[in-house]
Coordinates of C-alpha atoms (C1' of nucleotides) in Angstrom, one line a residue:
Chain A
X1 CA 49.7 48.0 71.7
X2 CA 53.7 47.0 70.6
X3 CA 52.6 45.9 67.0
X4 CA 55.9 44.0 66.4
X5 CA 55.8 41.6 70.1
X6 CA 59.3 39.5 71.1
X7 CA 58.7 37.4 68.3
X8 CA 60.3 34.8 71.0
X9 CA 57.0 34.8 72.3
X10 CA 54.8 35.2 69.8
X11 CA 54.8 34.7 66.0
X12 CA 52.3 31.6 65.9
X13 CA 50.0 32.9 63.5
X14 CA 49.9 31.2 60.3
X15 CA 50.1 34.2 58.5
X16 CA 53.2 35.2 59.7
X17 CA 54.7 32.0 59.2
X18 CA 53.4 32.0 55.9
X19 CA 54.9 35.6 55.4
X20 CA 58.2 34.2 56.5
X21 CA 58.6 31.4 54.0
X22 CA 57.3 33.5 51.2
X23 CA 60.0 35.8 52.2
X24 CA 62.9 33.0 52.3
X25 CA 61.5 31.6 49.0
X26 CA 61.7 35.2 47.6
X27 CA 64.9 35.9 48.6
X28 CA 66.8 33.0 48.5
X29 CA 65.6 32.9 44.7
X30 CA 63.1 30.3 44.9
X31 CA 60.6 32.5 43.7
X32 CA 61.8 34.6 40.5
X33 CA 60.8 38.0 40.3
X34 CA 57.4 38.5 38.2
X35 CA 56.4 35.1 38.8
X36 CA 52.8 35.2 39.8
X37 CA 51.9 33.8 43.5
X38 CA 48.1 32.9 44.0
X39 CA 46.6 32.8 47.3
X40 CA 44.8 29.4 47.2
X41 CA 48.2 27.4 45.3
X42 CA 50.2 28.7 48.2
X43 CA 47.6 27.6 50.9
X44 CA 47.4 24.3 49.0
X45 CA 51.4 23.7 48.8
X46 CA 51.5 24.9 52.8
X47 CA 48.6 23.0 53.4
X48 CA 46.8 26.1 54.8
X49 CA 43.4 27.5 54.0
X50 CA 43.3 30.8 52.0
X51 CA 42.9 33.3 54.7
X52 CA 46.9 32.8 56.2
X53 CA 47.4 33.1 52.7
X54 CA 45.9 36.2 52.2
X55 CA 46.9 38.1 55.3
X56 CA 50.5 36.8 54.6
X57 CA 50.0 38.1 51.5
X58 CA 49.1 41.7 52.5
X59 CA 52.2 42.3 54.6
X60 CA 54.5 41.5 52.0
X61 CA 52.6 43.7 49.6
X62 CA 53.0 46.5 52.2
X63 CA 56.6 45.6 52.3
X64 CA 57.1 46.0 48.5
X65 CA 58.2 42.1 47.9
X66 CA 54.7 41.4 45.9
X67 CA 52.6 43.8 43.7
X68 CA 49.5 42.5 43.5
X69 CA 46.5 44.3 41.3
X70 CA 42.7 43.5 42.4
X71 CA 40.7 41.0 40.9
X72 CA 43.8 40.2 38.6
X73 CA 46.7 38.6 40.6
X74 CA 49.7 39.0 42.9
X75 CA 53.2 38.3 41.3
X76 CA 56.5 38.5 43.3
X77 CA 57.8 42.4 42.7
X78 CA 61.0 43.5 40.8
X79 CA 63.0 44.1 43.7
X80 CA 66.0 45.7 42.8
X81 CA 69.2 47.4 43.8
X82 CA 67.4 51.2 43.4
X83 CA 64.4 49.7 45.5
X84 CA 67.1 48.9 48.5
X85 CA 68.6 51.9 47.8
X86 CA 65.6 53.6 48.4
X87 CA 65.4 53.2 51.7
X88 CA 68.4 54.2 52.8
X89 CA 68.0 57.9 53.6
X90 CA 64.6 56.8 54.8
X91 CA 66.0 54.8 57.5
X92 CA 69.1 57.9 57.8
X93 CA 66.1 60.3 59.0
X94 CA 64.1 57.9 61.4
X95 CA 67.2 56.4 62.7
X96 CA 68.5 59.5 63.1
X97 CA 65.3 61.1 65.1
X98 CA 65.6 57.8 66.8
X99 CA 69.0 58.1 68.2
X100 CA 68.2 61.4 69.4
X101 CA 65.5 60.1 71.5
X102 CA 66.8 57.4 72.5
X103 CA 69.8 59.3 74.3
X104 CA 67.6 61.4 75.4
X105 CA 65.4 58.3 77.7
X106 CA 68.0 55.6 77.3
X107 CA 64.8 53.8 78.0
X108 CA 66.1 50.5 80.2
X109 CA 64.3 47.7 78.5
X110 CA 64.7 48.3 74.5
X111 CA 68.5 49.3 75.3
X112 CA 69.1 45.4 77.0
X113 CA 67.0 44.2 73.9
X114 CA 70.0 46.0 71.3
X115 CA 72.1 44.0 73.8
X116 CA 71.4 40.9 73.7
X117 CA 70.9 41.2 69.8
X118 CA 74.4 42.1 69.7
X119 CA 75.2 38.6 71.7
X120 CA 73.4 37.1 69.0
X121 CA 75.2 38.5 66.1
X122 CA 78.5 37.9 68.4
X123 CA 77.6 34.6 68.1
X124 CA 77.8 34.1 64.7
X125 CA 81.4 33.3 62.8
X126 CA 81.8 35.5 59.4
X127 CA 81.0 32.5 57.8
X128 CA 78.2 31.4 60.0
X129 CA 74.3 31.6 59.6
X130 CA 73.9 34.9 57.7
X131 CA 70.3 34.2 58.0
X132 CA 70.3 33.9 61.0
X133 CA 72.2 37.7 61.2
X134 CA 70.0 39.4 59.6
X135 CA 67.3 38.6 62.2
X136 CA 70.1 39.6 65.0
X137 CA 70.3 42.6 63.2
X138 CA 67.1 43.6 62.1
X139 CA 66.4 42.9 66.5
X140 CA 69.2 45.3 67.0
X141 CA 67.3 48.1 64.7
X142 CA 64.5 47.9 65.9
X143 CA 65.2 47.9 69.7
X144 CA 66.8 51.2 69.3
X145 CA 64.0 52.5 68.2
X146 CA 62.0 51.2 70.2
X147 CA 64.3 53.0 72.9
X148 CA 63.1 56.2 71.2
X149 CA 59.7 55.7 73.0
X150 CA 57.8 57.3 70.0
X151 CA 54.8 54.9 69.0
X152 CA 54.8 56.9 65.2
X153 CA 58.5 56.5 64.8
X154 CA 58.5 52.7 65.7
X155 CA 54.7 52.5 63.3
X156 CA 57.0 54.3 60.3
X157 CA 60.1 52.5 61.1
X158 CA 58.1 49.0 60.9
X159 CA 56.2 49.9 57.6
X160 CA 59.6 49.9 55.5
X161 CA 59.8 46.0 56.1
X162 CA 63.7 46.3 57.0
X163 CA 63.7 42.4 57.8
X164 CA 63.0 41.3 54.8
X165 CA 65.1 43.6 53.4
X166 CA 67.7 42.8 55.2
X167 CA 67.4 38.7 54.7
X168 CA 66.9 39.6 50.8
X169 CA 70.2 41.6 51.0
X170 CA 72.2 39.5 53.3
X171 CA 71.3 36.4 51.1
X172 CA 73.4 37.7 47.7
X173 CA 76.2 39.8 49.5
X174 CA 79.2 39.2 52.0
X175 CA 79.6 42.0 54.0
X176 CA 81.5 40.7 56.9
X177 CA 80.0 40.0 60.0
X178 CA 82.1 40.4 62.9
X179 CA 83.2 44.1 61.5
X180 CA 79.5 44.9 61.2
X181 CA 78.7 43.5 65.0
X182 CA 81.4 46.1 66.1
X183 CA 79.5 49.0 63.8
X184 CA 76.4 48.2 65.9
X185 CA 78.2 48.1 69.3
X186 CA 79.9 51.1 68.6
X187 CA 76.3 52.7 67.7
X188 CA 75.0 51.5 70.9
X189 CA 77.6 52.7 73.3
X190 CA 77.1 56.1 71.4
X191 CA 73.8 56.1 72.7
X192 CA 74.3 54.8 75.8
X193 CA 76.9 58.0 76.3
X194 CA 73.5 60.0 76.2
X195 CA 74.5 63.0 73.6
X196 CA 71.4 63.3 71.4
X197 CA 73.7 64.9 69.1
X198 CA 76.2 62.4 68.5
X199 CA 73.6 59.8 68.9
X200 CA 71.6 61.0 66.0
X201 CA 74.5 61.8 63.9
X202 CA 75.8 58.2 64.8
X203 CA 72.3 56.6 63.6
X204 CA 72.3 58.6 60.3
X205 CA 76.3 57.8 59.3
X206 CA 75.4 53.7 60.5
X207 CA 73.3 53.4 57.0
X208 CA 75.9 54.3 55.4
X209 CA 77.2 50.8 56.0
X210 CA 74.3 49.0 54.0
X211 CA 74.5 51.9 51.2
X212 CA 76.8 49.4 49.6
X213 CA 75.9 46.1 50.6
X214 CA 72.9 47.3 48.2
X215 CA 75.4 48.3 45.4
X216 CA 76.1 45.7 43.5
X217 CA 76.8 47.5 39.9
X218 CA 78.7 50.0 39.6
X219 CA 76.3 51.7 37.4
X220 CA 74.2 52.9 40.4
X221 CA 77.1 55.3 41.7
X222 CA 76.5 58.0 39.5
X223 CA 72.8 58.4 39.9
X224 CA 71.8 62.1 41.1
X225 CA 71.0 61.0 44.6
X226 CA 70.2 63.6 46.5
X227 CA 70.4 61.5 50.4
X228 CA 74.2 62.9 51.0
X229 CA 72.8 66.4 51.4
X230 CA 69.7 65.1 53.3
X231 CA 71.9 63.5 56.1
X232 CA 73.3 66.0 57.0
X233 CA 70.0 67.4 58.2
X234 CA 68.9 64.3 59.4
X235 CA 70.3 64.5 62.2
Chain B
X1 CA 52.3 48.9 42.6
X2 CA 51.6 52.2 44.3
X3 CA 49.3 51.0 47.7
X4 CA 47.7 54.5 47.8
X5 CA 45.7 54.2 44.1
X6 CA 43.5 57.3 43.1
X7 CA 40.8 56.8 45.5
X8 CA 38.3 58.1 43.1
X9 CA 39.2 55.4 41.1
X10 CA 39.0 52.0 43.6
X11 CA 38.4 52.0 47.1
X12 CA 35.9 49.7 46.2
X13 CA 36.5 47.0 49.1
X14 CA 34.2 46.1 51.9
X15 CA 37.4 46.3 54.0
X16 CA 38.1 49.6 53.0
X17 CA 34.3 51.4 53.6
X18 CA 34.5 49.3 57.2
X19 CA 37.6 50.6 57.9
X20 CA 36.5 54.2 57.3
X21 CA 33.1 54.0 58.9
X22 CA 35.0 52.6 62.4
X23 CA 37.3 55.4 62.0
X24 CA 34.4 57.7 61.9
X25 CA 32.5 55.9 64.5
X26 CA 35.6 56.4 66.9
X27 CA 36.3 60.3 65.8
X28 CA 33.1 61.2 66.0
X29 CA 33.2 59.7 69.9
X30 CA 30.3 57.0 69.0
X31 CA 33.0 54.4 69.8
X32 CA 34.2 55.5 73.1
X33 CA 38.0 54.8 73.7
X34 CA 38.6 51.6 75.4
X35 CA 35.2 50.2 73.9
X36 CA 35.6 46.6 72.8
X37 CA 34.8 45.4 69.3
X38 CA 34.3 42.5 67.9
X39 CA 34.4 41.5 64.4
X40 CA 31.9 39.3 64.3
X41 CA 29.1 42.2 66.1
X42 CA 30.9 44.6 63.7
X43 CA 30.3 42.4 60.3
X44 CA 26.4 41.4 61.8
X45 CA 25.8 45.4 62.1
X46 CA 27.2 46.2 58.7
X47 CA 25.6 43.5 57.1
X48 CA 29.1 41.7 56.0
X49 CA 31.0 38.7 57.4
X50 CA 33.8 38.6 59.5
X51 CA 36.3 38.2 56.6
X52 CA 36.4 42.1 55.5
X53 CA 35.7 43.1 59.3
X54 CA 39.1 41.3 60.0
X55 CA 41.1 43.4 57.2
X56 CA 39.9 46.6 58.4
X57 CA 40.7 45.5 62.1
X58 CA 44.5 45.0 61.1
X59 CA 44.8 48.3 59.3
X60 CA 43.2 50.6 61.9
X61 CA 45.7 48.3 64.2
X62 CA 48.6 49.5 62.2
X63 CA 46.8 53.3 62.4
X64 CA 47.1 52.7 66.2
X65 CA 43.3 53.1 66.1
X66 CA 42.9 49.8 67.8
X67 CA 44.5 47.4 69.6
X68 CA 44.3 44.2 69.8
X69 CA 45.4 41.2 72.0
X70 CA 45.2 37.7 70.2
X71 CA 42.3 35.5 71.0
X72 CA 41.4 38.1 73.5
X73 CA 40.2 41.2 72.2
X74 CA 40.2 44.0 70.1
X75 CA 39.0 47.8 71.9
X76 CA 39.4 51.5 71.1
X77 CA 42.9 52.3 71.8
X78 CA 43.1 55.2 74.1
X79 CA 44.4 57.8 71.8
X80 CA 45.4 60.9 73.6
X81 CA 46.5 64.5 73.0
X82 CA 50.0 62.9 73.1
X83 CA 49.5 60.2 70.4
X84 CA 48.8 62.6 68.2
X85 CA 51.2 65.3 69.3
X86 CA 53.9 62.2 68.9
X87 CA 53.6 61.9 65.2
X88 CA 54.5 66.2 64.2
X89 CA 58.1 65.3 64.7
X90 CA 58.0 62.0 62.7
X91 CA 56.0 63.4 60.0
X92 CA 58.3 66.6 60.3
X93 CA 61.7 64.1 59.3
X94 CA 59.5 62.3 56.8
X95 CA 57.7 65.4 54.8
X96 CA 61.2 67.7 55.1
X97 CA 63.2 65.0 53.0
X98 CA 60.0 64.7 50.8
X99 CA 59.6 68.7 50.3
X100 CA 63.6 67.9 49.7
X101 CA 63.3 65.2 46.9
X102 CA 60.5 67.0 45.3
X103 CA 62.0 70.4 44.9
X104 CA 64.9 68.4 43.1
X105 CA 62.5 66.1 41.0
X106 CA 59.6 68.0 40.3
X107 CA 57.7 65.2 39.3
X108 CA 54.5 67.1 37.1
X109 CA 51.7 64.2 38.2
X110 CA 52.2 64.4 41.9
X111 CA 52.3 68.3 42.1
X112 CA 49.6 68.3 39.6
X113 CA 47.2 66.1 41.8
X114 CA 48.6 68.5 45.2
X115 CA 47.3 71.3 42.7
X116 CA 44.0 69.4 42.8
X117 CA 43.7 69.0 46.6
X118 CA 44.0 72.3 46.8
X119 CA 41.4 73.4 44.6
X120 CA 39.0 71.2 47.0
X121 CA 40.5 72.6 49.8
X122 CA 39.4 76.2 48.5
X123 CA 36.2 75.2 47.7
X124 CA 35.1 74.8 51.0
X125 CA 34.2 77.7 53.5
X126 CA 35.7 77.9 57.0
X127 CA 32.3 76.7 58.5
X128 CA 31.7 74.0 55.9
X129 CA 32.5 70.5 56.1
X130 CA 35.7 70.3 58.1
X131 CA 35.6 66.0 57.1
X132 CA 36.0 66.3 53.4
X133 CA 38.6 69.4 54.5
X134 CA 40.1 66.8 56.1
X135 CA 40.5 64.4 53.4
X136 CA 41.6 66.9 51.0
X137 CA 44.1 67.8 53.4
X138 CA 45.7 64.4 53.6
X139 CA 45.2 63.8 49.8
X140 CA 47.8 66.9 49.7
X141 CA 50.4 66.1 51.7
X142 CA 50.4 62.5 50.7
X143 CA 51.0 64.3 46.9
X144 CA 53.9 66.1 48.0
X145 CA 55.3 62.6 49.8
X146 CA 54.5 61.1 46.2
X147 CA 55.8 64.0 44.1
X148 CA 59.7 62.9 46.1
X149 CA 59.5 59.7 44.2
X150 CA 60.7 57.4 46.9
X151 CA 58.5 54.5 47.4
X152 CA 60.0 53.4 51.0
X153 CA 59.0 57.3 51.8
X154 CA 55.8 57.1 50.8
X155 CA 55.7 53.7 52.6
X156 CA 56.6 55.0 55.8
X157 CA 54.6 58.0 55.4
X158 CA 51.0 55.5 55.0
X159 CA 52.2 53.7 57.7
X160 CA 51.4 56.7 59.9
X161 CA 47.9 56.8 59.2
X162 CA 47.5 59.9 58.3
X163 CA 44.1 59.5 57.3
X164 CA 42.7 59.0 60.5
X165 CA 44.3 60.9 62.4
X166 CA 43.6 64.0 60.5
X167 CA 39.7 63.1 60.9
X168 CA 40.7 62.3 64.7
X169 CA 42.0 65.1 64.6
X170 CA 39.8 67.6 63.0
X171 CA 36.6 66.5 64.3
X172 CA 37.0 68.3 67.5
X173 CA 39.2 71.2 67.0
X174 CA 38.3 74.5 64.9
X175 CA 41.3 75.4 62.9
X176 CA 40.7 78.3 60.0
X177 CA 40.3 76.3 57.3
X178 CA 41.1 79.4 54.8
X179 CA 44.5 80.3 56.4
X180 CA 45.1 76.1 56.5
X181 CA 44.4 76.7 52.7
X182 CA 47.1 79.7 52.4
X183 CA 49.5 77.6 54.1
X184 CA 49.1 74.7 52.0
X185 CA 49.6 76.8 48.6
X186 CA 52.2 78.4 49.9
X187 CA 53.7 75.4 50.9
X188 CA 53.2 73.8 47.2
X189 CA 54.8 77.7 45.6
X190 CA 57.8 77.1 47.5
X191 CA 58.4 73.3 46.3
X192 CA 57.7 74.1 42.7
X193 CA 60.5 76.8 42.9
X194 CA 62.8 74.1 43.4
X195 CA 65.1 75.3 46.1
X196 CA 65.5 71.5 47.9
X197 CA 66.6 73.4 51.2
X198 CA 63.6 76.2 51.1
X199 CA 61.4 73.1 50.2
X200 CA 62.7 71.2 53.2
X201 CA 62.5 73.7 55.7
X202 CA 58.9 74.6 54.5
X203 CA 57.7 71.4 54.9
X204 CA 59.3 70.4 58.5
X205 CA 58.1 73.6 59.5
X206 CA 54.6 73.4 58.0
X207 CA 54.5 70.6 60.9
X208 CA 54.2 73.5 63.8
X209 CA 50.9 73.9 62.4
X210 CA 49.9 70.9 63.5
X211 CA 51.1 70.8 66.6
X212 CA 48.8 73.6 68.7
X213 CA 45.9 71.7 66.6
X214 CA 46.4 68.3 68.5
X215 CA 47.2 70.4 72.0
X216 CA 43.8 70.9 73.7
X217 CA 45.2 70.8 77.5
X218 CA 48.0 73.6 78.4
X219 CA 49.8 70.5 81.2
X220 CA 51.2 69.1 77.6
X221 CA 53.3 72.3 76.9
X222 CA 55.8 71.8 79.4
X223 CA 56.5 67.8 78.3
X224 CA 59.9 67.6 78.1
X225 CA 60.0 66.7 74.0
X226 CA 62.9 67.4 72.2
X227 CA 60.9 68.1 69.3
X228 CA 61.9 71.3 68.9
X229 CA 65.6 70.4 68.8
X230 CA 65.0 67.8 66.5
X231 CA 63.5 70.1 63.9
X232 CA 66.4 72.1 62.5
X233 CA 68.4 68.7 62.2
X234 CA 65.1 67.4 59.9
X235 CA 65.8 69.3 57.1
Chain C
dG1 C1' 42.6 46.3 9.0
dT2 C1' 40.5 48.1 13.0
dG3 C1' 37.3 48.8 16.6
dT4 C1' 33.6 46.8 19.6
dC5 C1' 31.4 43.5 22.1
dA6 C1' 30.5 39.2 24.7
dA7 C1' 31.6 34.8 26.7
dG8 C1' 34.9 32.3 29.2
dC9 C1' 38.5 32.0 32.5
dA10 C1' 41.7 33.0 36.2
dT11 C1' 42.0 35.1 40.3
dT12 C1' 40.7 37.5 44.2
dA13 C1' 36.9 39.0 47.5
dT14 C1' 33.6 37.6 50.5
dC15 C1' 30.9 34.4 53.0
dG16 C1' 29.2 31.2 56.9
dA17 C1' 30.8 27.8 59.8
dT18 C1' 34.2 25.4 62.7
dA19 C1' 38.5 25.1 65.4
dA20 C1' 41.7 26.8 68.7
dT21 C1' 43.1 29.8 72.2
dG22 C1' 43.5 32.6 76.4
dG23 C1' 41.2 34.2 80.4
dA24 C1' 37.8 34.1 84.3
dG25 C1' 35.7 31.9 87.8
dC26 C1' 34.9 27.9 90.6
dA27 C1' 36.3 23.8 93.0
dT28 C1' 39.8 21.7 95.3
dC29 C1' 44.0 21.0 97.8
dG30 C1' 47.5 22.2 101.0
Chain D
dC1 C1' 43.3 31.4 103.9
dG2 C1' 46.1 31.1 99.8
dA3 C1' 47.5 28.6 95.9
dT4 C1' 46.6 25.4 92.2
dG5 C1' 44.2 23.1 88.6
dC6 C1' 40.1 22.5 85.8
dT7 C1' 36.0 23.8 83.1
dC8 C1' 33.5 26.9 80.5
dC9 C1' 33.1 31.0 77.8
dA10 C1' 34.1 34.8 74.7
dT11 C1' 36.8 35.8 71.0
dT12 C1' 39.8 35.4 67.4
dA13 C1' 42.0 32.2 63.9
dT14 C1' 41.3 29.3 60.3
dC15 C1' 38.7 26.7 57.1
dG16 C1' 36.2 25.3 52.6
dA17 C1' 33.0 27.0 49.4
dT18 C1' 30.8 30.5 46.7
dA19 C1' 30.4 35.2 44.5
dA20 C1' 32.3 38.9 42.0
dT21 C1' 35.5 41.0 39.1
dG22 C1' 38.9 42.2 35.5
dC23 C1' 41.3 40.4 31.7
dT24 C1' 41.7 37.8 27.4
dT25 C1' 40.3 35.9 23.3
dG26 C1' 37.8 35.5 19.4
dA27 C1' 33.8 36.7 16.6
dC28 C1' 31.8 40.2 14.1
dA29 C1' 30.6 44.7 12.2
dC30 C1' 32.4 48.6 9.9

DNA sequence: GTGTCAAGCATTATCGATAATGGAGCATCG
DNA sequence: CGATGCTCCATTATCGATAATGCTTGACAC
């Protein structure tokens, strides 16, 4: 019922490996934005049939990293610094709702998963693997809210395709690592401390943190962004 | 780019009528929860192969309409009063930073097409076809999400299947459809007077209507959900 | 010069068939 | 009797091929 399994167990389907290299080639800039990506060259390069292809090609759609029109073709979207931006008080209100709940049940399991992703990223220098961060990070997400023990907030959570976001941010920028590994420690013992308050208000103030690593002109800063007053009713 | 397109202008796919006839099938009780279906039996009733079958399966997956275990299985998930009830304070986070973002923004498509659900949503009595009430009903609120003009909200907002679980929804229970229709207007009047907190607050609270709608056994009232605390922090 | 239409083309959408997988039940071993 | 391994079956996952569609281009009429 879990649509996102311990990819430690799972994650053999074609598609998703498919997804996963699309996603490297994307962000690693491999794959320029606007250049189109057809279903059958892909399979043929892979050495996959079209379907992979196709089902690969749906999720990224859903995550925003191709635009496809019907009948006509699918081209690698104009991801930019607004689109990361974007999500940001998206992820303020669900993380937010999540921390609450997730005080709230402290559910056992999902709370040892945000551990051991925190292992992970202690694992990794500030120089080291950022690639391999990101997944450590994204893992730390999405256990807490998992921990909220809401199936709708995990389904909305999911849809905003934060892992590939993440690996498309964390591939240009330098944030550094071992001060973000003590952000999400911090945000952890928060909720491990069990006040829904502080745990939502926690969740909301973490994004905070990637507001900038999505910032990369200055030009952005002035835009009439209306998230600061949301967060504060976020939670 | 936008994944929801006018659906009086596509929704063409085989995919797409499949997925809506399954999700009528199951809210309609003709496909009994915990029923197992199989895409190939699906595509040999409809008159389709398993191709299109297979694309509706993974989006009623994502609706958490099915479930599915691989190279087992796919049934009827067992979607209970709680399921539904689980969503109200996701989609109260979600629609209360819309209502916010579309107060400030105002965009004049989006509110123009909410006008338009609305007119369908008056044109039909309180005894007359609670389905396409339904749909009107969805085709509303997903305006107002779209009238924020914030993709990743919009994105988490579809994720949530809104859809179906308004037709899941609405198939059993006898809400006034008239006073529904009040509300809705109202809730429109109050965005387009552009007051971002009013807007806010209308919309999270617009969500209490929803709530008694998916409660049909009086043992849920006393869950311990800390919904109600959560809804003043959503804005 | 501009609008309209049709044919060709690129690409996705769909199809029917085959391969691969996990589970259930039976036989066998200890 | 209980545990273990094997075989068969149901079902999904993948495949290769074909159908359908929307766009583009160029001819042609006005």
């Amino acid at each position: 019922m879990d649509d996102t399994p311990n990819p430690r167990l799972v994650r053999v389907s074609l598609a998703d490996q498919i997804r996963d290299h699309l996603t490297l080639e994307i962000a690693q800039g491999r794959l320029a934005r606007g250049t189109p990506v057809r279903e059958l060259e892909v399979a043929r390069q892979l050495g996959t049939s079209q379907t992979p292809v196709r089902e690969a090609f749906r999720q990224l759609i859903a995550a925003g990293l191709l635009e496809s029109r019907i009948h006509v073709g699918t081209r690698v979207r104009d991801l930019d610094e607004h689109d990361l931006e974007e999500t940001v008080p998206v992820r303020a209100v669900l993380e937010g709702l999540a921390g609450r709940y997730a005080a709230q049940r402290r559910l056992p399991e999902p709370l040892a998963e945000a551990h051991r992703a925190i292992e992970e990223m202690r694992a990794i220098d500030d120089d080291g693997d950022r690639l391999a961060y990101a997944g450590a990070s994204t893992r730390f997400h999405r256990a807490l809210v998992t921990a909220a023990g809401n199936r709708s907030l995990l389904q909305a959570w999911n849809a905003l395709g934060i892992e590939i976001l993440t690996i498309v941010a964390m591939a240009s920028d330098t944030y550094p690592l071992s001060r973000s590994t003590d952000d999400h420690a911090e945000l952890l013992r928060v909720i491990e401390a069990g006040d829904p308050d502080a745990a939502a208000q926690a969740m909301t103030e973490h994004q905070e943190h990637y507001r900038p690593l999505t910032r990369t002109s200055p030009a952005d800063a002035g835009r009439g962004d209306p998230t600061d007053k949301e967060r504060k009713h976020a939670g």
